[in-house]
């Protein structure tokens, strides 16, 4: 989501935070510091575009729409319980947020609906329809999620944003799910017999900010969304990852040294007051007794306090026994004094919980080229390291993304992708990554 980023806080708040910081180290509970890593300002300050992380230019006006009648954006495949891309009687299935193609790009989030596609070759996709019957899901719109197949059933996780049937759009975000039957034959795939939709997780206000706490601030975002299924094959334990914000209202936040980095860095790069508004985190909850709707909330895997305001669609790929934690973020979500592109970011650890280090030192894995900084977004790294994302806004020249909504409808439609971007291959070696070959849009197979 791109929202206007208002960063305004008085110097007094910073002074208070800095004073508090000298004591806060003494009061932090050991368990919290061990399990949650903070992406530091020092690490993020190393972000730079280079040939290993910069995508080739995409002319998005040349892309064919995945679905002629719909804009689509965030996309995810059906996996099996272990996280492999599923095959249902030879069909692969992909889900995407969608909205009718006559809706202005800036309005699509307000009526987002999950639709699904199926394909034999993982390349040419046929639109199946909406994932859920009309009116069944719990929000007033459906935001990103994931889907896992087990024993002929689909467990579909999504974000219930707002509340079903509300007259005016509200922004509460809750993690939700429903389970249904997968029916596949030579004609394609569909879903039937959906059970009740359930809310499976809501922010606790301690580790994860509630919408009420978010409102108490003078700016800054609110997120509790994008449930992503993950099974740790080392331990057989199962989890849901999600996008959140660190708990508490802005006035309750205390600055900690580790948010900035080393003393050398901090002495040269004082933390601006407005940075207090950035409090994105990557949340995790453990599945209890193998029942995906029964979750135990855990402390966040990663926080970006004083660094970044939105770490979207977090997901993990395990390679060479290491956990690679990926997430997406926007140019305008960086804390005051830091800069980064619309990009895919990543962290690596030997353990699922704790110990994450940014990939490529800074965390930046994949970025749009500087001449087309909004060409794609919402990248998802698949188990085979193919990365799918959607085509966002192309060829805006010097226009900032916030200005797009002020242009004519014609301009907005002309520059909006609303379809899949080319799939791109990522290679990973230890704690470094490299952008590789591009494939046709939406190709999820190697
Ligand atoms: C990323 C995102 C997701 C959210 C969806 C809403 O593009 O902001 O975090 O679920 O878009 O449309």
Short mmCIF file of C-alpha atoms and ligand atoms in Angstrom, two decimals:
data_model
loop_
_atom_site.label_atom_id
_atom_site.label_comp_id
_atom_site.label_asym_id
_atom_site.label_seq_id
_atom_site.Cartn_x
_atom_site.Cartn_y
_atom_site.Cartn_z
CA UNK A 1 0.00 0.00 0.00
CA UNK A 2 1.28 3.43 -0.76
CA UNK A 3 -0.02 6.09 1.54
CA UNK A 4 1.24 9.60 2.05
CA UNK A 5 4.03 9.61 4.53
CA UNK A 6 3.64 12.36 7.11
CA UNK A 7 6.70 12.62 9.25
CA UNK A 8 6.35 15.31 11.81
CA UNK A 9 7.50 15.09 15.35
CA UNK A 10 9.13 17.69 17.50
CA UNK A 11 12.75 17.58 18.56
CA UNK A 12 11.51 17.22 22.13
CA UNK A 13 10.23 13.74 21.37
CA UNK A 14 13.63 12.74 20.07
CA UNK A 15 15.37 14.20 23.06
CA UNK A 16 13.05 12.20 25.29
CA UNK A 17 13.69 9.03 23.31
CA UNK A 18 17.43 9.45 23.40
CA UNK A 19 17.45 9.98 27.14
CA UNK A 20 15.25 6.95 27.59
CA UNK A 21 17.60 4.93 25.43
CA UNK A 22 20.44 5.18 27.89
CA UNK A 23 18.30 3.32 30.43
CA UNK A 24 16.29 1.11 28.12
CA UNK A 25 19.11 -1.40 27.62
CA UNK A 26 18.82 -2.31 31.29
CA UNK A 27 15.13 -3.00 31.17
CA UNK A 28 14.80 -5.01 27.95
CA UNK A 29 13.92 -8.60 28.70
CA UNK A 30 16.54 -11.06 27.44
CA UNK A 31 13.95 -13.15 25.61
CA UNK A 32 12.90 -10.14 23.47
CA UNK A 33 16.37 -9.16 22.37
CA UNK A 34 17.31 -12.71 21.46
CA UNK A 35 14.39 -13.53 19.24
CA UNK A 36 13.82 -10.25 17.44
CA UNK A 37 16.46 -8.77 15.20
CA UNK A 38 16.36 -5.06 14.36
CA UNK A 39 17.32 -4.03 10.84
CA UNK A 40 19.51 -1.10 11.82
CA UNK A 41 19.84 2.36 10.30
CA UNK A 42 23.52 1.64 9.76
CA UNK A 43 22.71 -1.46 7.69
CA UNK A 44 19.98 0.30 5.70
CA UNK A 45 22.30 3.25 5.04
CA UNK A 46 24.39 0.87 2.88
CA UNK A 47 21.56 0.43 0.38
CA UNK A 48 22.72 1.18 -3.14
CA UNK A 49 21.65 0.07 -6.57
CA UNK A 50 24.15 -2.05 -8.49
CA UNK A 51 24.12 -4.60 -11.30
CA UNK A 52 23.49 -7.47 -8.88
CA UNK A 53 20.27 -6.02 -7.52
CA UNK A 54 18.83 -3.76 -10.24
CA UNK A 55 16.11 -5.12 -12.52
CA UNK A 56 16.23 -4.46 -16.25
CA UNK A 57 13.83 -1.78 -17.50
CA UNK A 58 10.35 -3.09 -18.29
CA UNK A 59 8.13 -1.32 -20.79
CA UNK A 60 4.91 -2.04 -18.98
CA UNK A 61 2.77 -0.76 -21.86
CA UNK A 62 3.95 -3.83 -23.80
CA UNK A 63 2.74 -6.33 -21.20
CA UNK A 64 -0.29 -8.40 -21.93
CA UNK A 65 -2.94 -8.33 -19.21
CA UNK A 66 -3.10 -11.61 -17.30
CA UNK A 67 -6.86 -11.08 -17.03
CA UNK A 68 -8.36 -8.84 -19.71
CA UNK A 69 -11.17 -7.53 -17.51
CA UNK A 70 -9.23 -7.09 -14.27
CA UNK A 71 -6.31 -5.31 -12.79
CA UNK A 72 -4.30 -7.76 -10.74
CA UNK A 73 -1.48 -7.11 -8.28
CA UNK A 74 -0.23 -9.18 -5.30
CA UNK A 75 0.07 -12.80 -6.45
CA UNK A 76 0.80 -16.13 -4.75
CA UNK A 77 0.77 -19.79 -5.78
CA UNK A 78 -1.06 -22.74 -4.23
CA UNK A 79 1.53 -24.75 -2.30
CA UNK A 80 1.43 -28.04 -0.49
CA UNK A 81 1.73 -28.16 3.28
CA UNK A 82 5.56 -28.27 3.01
CA UNK A 83 5.64 -25.14 0.87
CA UNK A 84 6.31 -26.70 -2.55
CA UNK A 85 4.31 -25.43 -5.52
CA UNK A 86 1.31 -27.74 -5.62
CA UNK A 87 0.11 -29.77 -8.54
CA UNK A 88 -3.59 -30.62 -8.56
CA UNK A 89 -4.20 -33.30 -11.20
CA UNK A 90 -1.42 -31.63 -13.19
CA UNK A 91 -2.74 -28.07 -12.66
CA UNK A 92 -0.85 -25.29 -10.96
CA UNK A 93 -2.96 -22.66 -9.25
CA UNK A 94 -2.16 -19.01 -8.66
CA UNK A 95 -4.09 -16.38 -6.71
CA UNK A 96 -4.06 -12.62 -7.16
CA UNK A 97 -5.70 -9.55 -5.71
CA UNK A 98 -7.93 -8.11 -8.39
CA UNK A 99 -10.35 -5.33 -9.24
CA UNK A 100 -12.35 -4.57 -12.43
CA UNK A 101 -10.15 -2.87 -15.00
CA UNK A 102 -12.21 0.33 -15.10
CA UNK A 103 -11.36 1.10 -11.46
CA UNK A 104 -8.70 3.78 -11.01
CA UNK A 105 -5.36 2.33 -9.86
CA UNK A 106 -5.46 4.30 -6.61
CA UNK A 107 -8.86 2.79 -5.72
CA UNK A 108 -8.15 -0.89 -6.31
CA UNK A 109 -7.23 -1.61 -2.67
CA UNK A 110 -10.72 -0.49 -1.63
CA UNK A 111 -12.45 -3.27 -3.52
CA UNK A 112 -9.70 -5.90 -3.70
CA UNK A 113 -11.01 -9.42 -4.32
CA UNK A 114 -8.94 -12.61 -4.56
CA UNK A 115 -9.30 -14.34 -7.92
CA UNK A 116 -7.51 -17.50 -9.02
CA UNK A 117 -5.96 -18.83 -12.20
CA UNK A 118 -4.89 -22.31 -13.24
CA UNK A 119 -2.30 -23.55 -15.70
CA UNK A 120 -0.76 -26.82 -16.88
CA UNK A 121 2.60 -25.35 -17.82
CA UNK A 122 2.88 -22.71 -15.07
CA UNK A 123 3.08 -20.07 -17.79
CA UNK A 124 -0.27 -19.69 -19.56
CA UNK A 125 -2.97 -18.97 -17.03
CA UNK A 126 -6.75 -19.30 -17.28
CA UNK A 127 -8.92 -17.20 -14.99
CA UNK A 128 -11.01 -19.49 -12.76
CA UNK A 129 -13.07 -16.86 -10.94
CA UNK A 130 -13.24 -15.48 -7.43
CA UNK A 131 -11.67 -17.64 -4.74
CA UNK A 132 -14.60 -17.25 -2.34
CA UNK A 133 -18.32 -16.94 -3.11
CA UNK A 134 -19.52 -13.33 -3.01
CA UNK A 135 -20.06 -11.93 0.48
CA UNK A 136 -18.39 -14.85 2.25
CA UNK A 137 -15.13 -13.26 3.39
CA UNK A 138 -14.93 -11.33 6.62
CA UNK A 139 -13.63 -7.95 5.54
CA UNK A 140 -15.14 -5.36 3.23
CA UNK A 141 -12.26 -6.30 0.93
CA UNK A 142 -9.69 -9.09 0.73
CA UNK A 143 -6.02 -8.31 0.95
CA UNK A 144 -3.01 -10.51 0.39
CA UNK A 145 -2.55 -13.95 1.77
CA UNK A 146 -1.37 -17.44 0.91
CA UNK A 147 -2.92 -20.82 0.16
CA UNK A 148 -1.91 -24.31 1.13
CA UNK A 149 -3.33 -27.65 -0.02
CA UNK A 150 -3.56 -30.71 2.16
CA UNK A 151 -5.51 -33.91 1.65
CA UNK A 152 -7.68 -32.53 -1.15
CA UNK A 153 -8.53 -29.40 0.80
CA UNK A 154 -7.41 -25.83 0.37
CA UNK A 155 -6.59 -23.74 3.42
CA UNK A 156 -6.84 -20.17 2.16
CA UNK A 157 -5.33 -17.41 4.32
CA UNK A 158 -6.10 -13.77 3.64
CA UNK A 159 -6.31 -10.36 5.24
CA UNK A 160 -9.83 -9.30 6.18
CA UNK A 161 -9.58 -5.52 5.81
CA UNK A 162 -12.48 -3.52 7.19
CA UNK A 163 -15.66 -5.40 8.08
CA UNK A 164 -18.13 -7.21 5.87
CA UNK A 165 -21.08 -5.04 4.88
CA UNK A 166 -19.75 -1.78 6.37
CA UNK A 167 -21.28 1.38 4.89
CA UNK A 168 -18.01 3.35 5.07
CA UNK A 169 -14.62 1.82 4.51
CA UNK A 170 -12.64 1.19 7.68
CA UNK A 171 -9.07 0.02 7.81
CA UNK A 172 -8.87 -2.60 10.53
CA UNK A 173 -6.79 -5.56 9.36
CA UNK A 174 -7.22 -9.08 10.70
CA UNK A 175 -5.72 -12.37 9.59
CA UNK A 176 -8.43 -14.72 8.36
CA UNK A 177 -8.84 -18.12 6.76
CA UNK A 178 -11.31 -20.58 5.30
CA UNK A 179 -11.01 -24.21 4.25
CA UNK A 180 -12.70 -25.71 1.21
CA UNK A 181 -12.57 -28.64 -1.22
CA UNK A 182 -10.41 -28.51 -4.34
CA UNK A 183 -12.13 -29.95 -7.38
CA UNK A 184 -9.94 -30.54 -10.42
CA UNK A 185 -10.59 -32.32 -13.69
CA UNK A 186 -9.41 -32.06 -17.28
CA UNK A 187 -11.31 -28.77 -17.64
CA UNK A 188 -9.62 -26.96 -14.80
CA UNK A 189 -9.88 -26.27 -11.09
CA UNK A 190 -12.53 -24.90 -8.79
CA UNK A 191 -13.30 -24.70 -5.08
CA UNK A 192 -16.41 -25.86 -3.22
CA UNK A 193 -17.84 -26.56 0.22
CA UNK A 194 -16.16 -23.72 2.03
CA UNK A 195 -16.33 -23.94 5.83
CA UNK A 196 -16.85 -20.92 8.05
CA UNK A 197 -14.44 -18.04 7.61
CA UNK A 198 -12.48 -17.49 10.81
CA UNK A 199 -10.38 -14.68 12.20
CA UNK A 200 -7.13 -16.40 13.20
CA UNK A 201 -5.04 -13.53 14.54
CA UNK A 202 -5.41 -9.93 15.68
CA UNK A 203 -2.73 -7.57 17.02
CA UNK A 204 -2.04 -7.83 20.75
CA UNK A 205 -0.83 -4.25 21.32
CA UNK A 206 2.39 -5.52 22.90
CA UNK A 207 4.41 -7.02 20.06
CA UNK A 208 2.07 -5.84 17.35
CA UNK A 209 0.46 -2.45 17.11
CA UNK A 210 -3.33 -2.25 17.16
CA UNK A 211 -5.20 0.21 14.95
CA UNK A 212 -6.12 2.22 18.05
CA UNK A 213 -2.45 2.57 19.01
CA UNK A 214 -1.55 3.53 15.45
CA UNK A 215 -4.13 6.30 15.49
CA UNK A 216 -2.63 7.83 18.60
CA UNK A 217 0.47 8.78 16.60
CA UNK A 218 0.83 11.83 14.42
CA UNK A 219 1.66 9.79 11.36
CA UNK A 220 3.17 6.46 10.57
CA UNK A 221 1.43 3.42 9.26
CA UNK A 222 -0.71 0.61 10.52
CA UNK A 223 -0.42 -2.92 9.21
CA UNK A 224 -1.55 -6.31 10.36
CA UNK A 225 -1.84 -8.30 7.19
CA UNK A 226 -0.49 -10.66 4.54
CA UNK A 227 -0.59 -14.07 6.32
CA UNK A 228 1.95 -16.42 4.76
CA UNK A 229 2.02 -20.14 5.49
CA UNK A 230 5.45 -21.58 6.39
CA UNK A 231 6.48 -25.04 7.52
CA UNK A 232 9.93 -25.48 9.02
CA UNK A 233 11.00 -28.86 7.67
CA UNK A 234 13.87 -29.02 10.18
CA UNK A 235 11.48 -29.10 13.14
CA UNK A 236 8.18 -29.98 11.41
CA UNK A 237 6.67 -26.96 13.15
CA UNK A 238 4.27 -24.80 11.17
CA UNK A 239 3.84 -21.03 11.22
CA UNK A 240 2.08 -18.04 9.76
CA UNK A 241 4.27 -15.03 8.99
CA UNK A 242 2.68 -11.62 8.60
CA UNK A 243 3.31 -7.90 8.22
CA UNK A 244 2.89 -5.84 11.38
CA UNK A 245 4.11 -2.78 13.24
CA UNK A 246 5.87 -2.81 16.59
CA UNK A 247 3.39 -2.55 19.46
CA UNK A 248 2.50 0.61 21.35
CA UNK A 249 1.60 4.15 20.39
CA UNK A 250 4.23 6.50 18.99
CA UNK A 251 4.58 8.33 22.32
CA UNK A 252 5.44 5.08 24.11
CA UNK A 253 8.39 4.25 21.90
CA UNK A 254 11.85 4.37 23.33
CA UNK A 255 14.88 4.56 21.15
CA UNK A 256 17.40 1.73 21.51
CA UNK A 257 20.98 1.89 20.40
CA UNK A 258 20.65 -1.18 18.22
CA UNK A 259 18.06 0.61 16.06
CA UNK A 260 20.84 2.89 14.83
CA UNK A 261 23.93 0.65 14.81
CA UNK A 262 27.52 1.07 15.95
CA UNK A 263 28.73 4.04 17.98
CA UNK A 264 30.96 5.08 15.06
CA UNK A 265 27.96 5.23 12.74
CA UNK A 266 25.69 6.94 15.24
CA UNK A 267 28.18 9.62 16.18
CA UNK A 268 28.42 10.67 12.53
CA UNK A 269 24.74 10.09 11.72
CA UNK A 270 22.43 11.34 14.44
CA UNK A 271 18.93 9.90 14.38
CA UNK A 272 16.40 12.50 13.15
CA UNK A 273 13.39 13.07 15.36
CA UNK A 274 10.89 12.01 12.71
CA UNK A 275 12.42 8.53 12.49
CA UNK A 276 10.35 7.54 15.53
CA UNK A 277 7.36 6.99 13.22
CA UNK A 278 8.96 4.04 11.46
CA UNK A 279 8.08 0.82 13.27
CA UNK A 280 7.49 -1.93 10.72
CA UNK A 281 7.92 -5.51 11.79
CA UNK A 282 7.65 -9.05 10.52
CA UNK A 283 5.41 -11.10 12.74
CA UNK A 284 5.18 -14.82 13.30
CA UNK A 285 2.65 -17.13 14.96
CA UNK A 286 3.00 -20.85 15.55
CA UNK A 287 0.35 -23.35 14.46
CA UNK A 288 -0.92 -25.34 17.44
CA UNK A 289 -1.75 -29.08 17.11
CA UNK A 290 -1.55 -28.99 13.31
CA UNK A 291 -4.73 -26.87 13.13
CA UNK A 292 -3.98 -23.85 10.89
CA UNK A 293 -6.66 -21.72 12.52
CA UNK A 294 -5.20 -22.28 15.99
CA UNK A 295 -2.28 -19.89 16.33
CA UNK A 296 0.05 -18.90 19.13
CA UNK A 297 1.42 -15.42 18.62
CA UNK A 298 5.21 -15.09 18.96
CA UNK A 299 7.47 -12.02 19.18
CA UNK A 300 8.40 -10.57 15.78
CA UNK A 301 11.21 -12.13 13.74
CA UNK A 302 12.42 -8.74 12.62
CA UNK A 303 11.76 -5.10 13.40
CA UNK A 304 12.67 -2.02 11.43
CA UNK A 305 12.16 0.51 14.22
CA UNK A 306 13.44 3.97 13.22
CA UNK A 307 14.25 2.44 9.80
CA UNK A 308 11.13 1.62 7.80
CA UNK A 309 7.38 1.78 8.17
CA UNK A 310 6.18 -1.16 6.03
CA UNK A 311 7.66 -4.62 5.57
CA UNK A 312 5.10 -6.22 3.29
CA UNK A 313 4.26 -9.80 2.38
CA UNK A 314 7.06 -11.44 4.42
CA UNK A 315 7.98 -14.98 3.38
CA UNK A 316 10.77 -17.50 3.94
CA UNK A 317 12.70 -19.71 1.54
CA UNK A 318 15.05 -22.32 3.04
CA UNK A 319 18.23 -22.99 1.10
CA UNK A 320 21.40 -24.79 2.20
CA UNK A 321 19.85 -25.12 5.67
CA UNK A 322 19.62 -21.34 5.98
CA UNK A 323 16.44 -19.33 6.42
CA UNK A 324 16.03 -16.53 3.89
CA UNK A 325 13.42 -14.05 5.04
CA UNK A 326 12.14 -11.78 2.26
CA UNK A 327 9.85 -8.75 2.35
CA UNK A 328 8.83 -5.82 0.12
CA UNK A 329 9.03 -2.12 0.85
CA UNK A 330 8.45 1.25 -0.76
CA UNK A 331 10.56 4.34 -1.41
CA UNK A 332 8.27 6.44 0.77
CA UNK A 333 8.28 4.09 3.74
CA UNK A 334 11.84 4.81 4.89
CA UNK A 335 12.39 6.67 8.13
CA UNK A 336 13.64 10.22 7.96
CA UNK A 337 17.31 10.31 6.98
CA UNK A 338 17.29 6.98 5.12
CA UNK A 339 16.57 6.10 1.52
CA UNK A 340 15.80 2.96 -0.38
CA UNK A 341 14.05 1.93 -3.59
CA UNK A 342 10.78 0.13 -4.26
CA UNK A 343 12.35 -3.23 -3.70
CA UNK A 344 12.56 -6.75 -2.38
CA UNK A 345 14.61 -6.95 0.79
CA UNK A 346 16.04 -10.00 2.54
CA UNK A 347 17.71 -11.33 5.66
CA UNK A 348 19.43 -14.64 6.42
CA UNK A 349 19.81 -16.72 9.56
CA UNK A 350 20.91 -20.23 10.54
CA UNK A 351 17.85 -20.47 12.76
CA UNK A 352 14.22 -19.64 12.07
CA UNK A 353 13.99 -17.48 15.16
CA UNK A 354 16.71 -14.93 15.86
CA UNK A 355 20.03 -14.10 14.25
CA UNK A 356 18.90 -12.47 10.99
CA UNK A 357 21.56 -10.54 9.08
CA UNK A 358 20.70 -8.39 6.07
CA UNK A 359 21.53 -9.93 2.70
CA UNK A 360 24.15 -8.03 0.73
CA UNK A 361 24.95 -6.12 3.96
CA UNK A 362 22.16 -3.60 3.43
CA UNK A 363 19.16 -5.92 2.99
CA UNK A 364 18.44 -4.83 -0.59
CA UNK A 365 17.92 -7.83 -2.90
CA UNK A 366 16.07 -6.50 -5.91
CA UNK A 367 15.20 -2.96 -7.02
CA UNK A 368 13.46 -1.25 -9.88
CA UNK A 369 15.83 0.58 -12.23
CA UNK A 370 16.29 4.28 -11.38
CA UNK A 371 14.80 5.38 -14.71
CA UNK A 372 11.57 3.48 -13.96
CA UNK A 373 11.43 3.41 -10.16
CA UNK A 374 7.82 2.18 -9.84
CA UNK A 375 7.75 -0.40 -12.64
CA UNK A 376 7.09 -3.40 -10.37
CA UNK A 377 6.28 -4.29 -6.79
CA UNK A 378 5.12 -6.96 -4.35
CA UNK A 379 7.73 -9.53 -5.26
CA UNK A 380 7.44 -13.06 -3.92
CA UNK A 381 10.38 -15.47 -4.00
CA UNK A 382 9.23 -18.99 -4.89
CA UNK A 383 10.99 -22.13 -3.62
CA UNK A 384 12.90 -22.44 -6.94
CA UNK A 385 14.10 -18.82 -6.52
CA UNK A 386 11.95 -17.52 -9.35
CA UNK A 387 10.53 -14.18 -8.25
CA UNK A 388 7.04 -13.07 -9.27
CA UNK A 389 5.89 -9.47 -8.94
CA UNK A 390 3.32 -7.22 -10.59
CA UNK A 391 3.74 -4.36 -13.02
CA UNK A 392 2.87 -1.18 -11.15
CA UNK A 393 3.47 2.28 -12.71
CA UNK A 394 5.74 2.74 -15.72
CA UNK A 395 7.45 5.72 -17.33
CA UNK A 396 6.35 8.39 -14.90
CA UNK A 397 9.34 10.59 -15.68
CA UNK A 398 10.03 12.81 -12.69
CA UNK A 399 6.52 12.50 -11.31
CA UNK A 400 6.26 11.28 -7.76
CA UNK A 401 3.89 8.41 -7.16
CA UNK A 402 1.75 10.62 -4.95
CA UNK A 403 0.97 12.82 -7.98
CA UNK A 404 -0.33 10.03 -10.17
CA UNK A 405 -3.76 10.22 -8.54
CA UNK A 406 -4.03 13.91 -9.59
CA UNK A 407 -3.66 13.08 -13.29
CA UNK A 408 -6.44 12.31 -15.77
CA UNK A 409 -7.98 8.84 -15.65
CA UNK A 410 -6.51 8.23 -19.10
CA UNK A 411 -3.01 9.02 -17.88
CA UNK A 412 -3.42 6.77 -14.86
CA UNK A 413 -4.65 3.79 -16.88
CA UNK A 414 -1.96 4.28 -19.50
CA UNK A 415 0.83 4.15 -16.96
CA UNK A 416 -0.58 1.43 -14.73
CA UNK A 417 0.44 -2.20 -15.24
CA UNK A 418 -2.14 -4.10 -13.20
CA UNK A 419 -0.73 -7.37 -14.48
CA UNK A 420 2.23 -9.60 -13.78
CA UNK A 421 5.74 -8.31 -14.35
CA UNK A 422 8.39 -10.53 -15.93
CA UNK A 423 9.39 -13.36 -13.61
CA UNK A 424 13.02 -12.98 -12.60
CA UNK A 425 15.53 -15.53 -11.43
CA UNK A 426 17.39 -14.86 -8.21
CA UNK A 427 20.59 -16.61 -7.26
CA UNK A 428 21.73 -16.85 -3.66
CA UNK A 429 25.15 -17.62 -2.30
CA UNK A 430 25.43 -17.46 1.48
CA UNK A 431 24.54 -13.90 2.40
CA UNK A 432 24.69 -12.45 -1.11
CA UNK A 433 22.20 -12.48 -3.96
CA UNK A 434 22.19 -11.68 -7.66
CA UNK A 435 19.42 -10.85 -10.11
CA UNK A 436 19.47 -13.30 -13.03
CA UNK A 437 17.53 -14.00 -16.18
CA UNK A 438 14.04 -12.71 -16.86
CA UNK A 439 11.25 -15.02 -18.00
CA UNK A 440 7.80 -14.30 -19.33
CA UNK A 441 5.40 -12.68 -16.84
CA UNK A 442 3.85 -15.10 -14.42
CA UNK A 443 6.10 -18.04 -15.26
CA UNK A 444 6.41 -19.78 -11.93
CA UNK A 445 8.24 -22.84 -13.22
CA UNK A 446 11.96 -23.23 -13.82
C1 LIG B 1 1.25 -4.90 -1.12
C2 LIG B 1 0.02 -4.62 -0.30
C3 LIG B 1 -0.22 -5.74 0.69
C4 LIG B 1 -1.70 -5.68 0.90
C5 LIG B 1 -2.20 -5.32 -0.48
C6 LIG B 1 -3.46 -4.49 -0.48
O1 LIG B 1 1.16 -4.49 -2.44
O2 LIG B 1 0.09 -3.38 0.35
O3 LIG B 1 0.53 -5.57 1.88
O4 LIG B 1 -2.19 -6.90 1.37
O5 LIG B 1 -1.16 -4.60 -1.10
O6 LIG B 1 -3.91 -4.27 -1.77
#
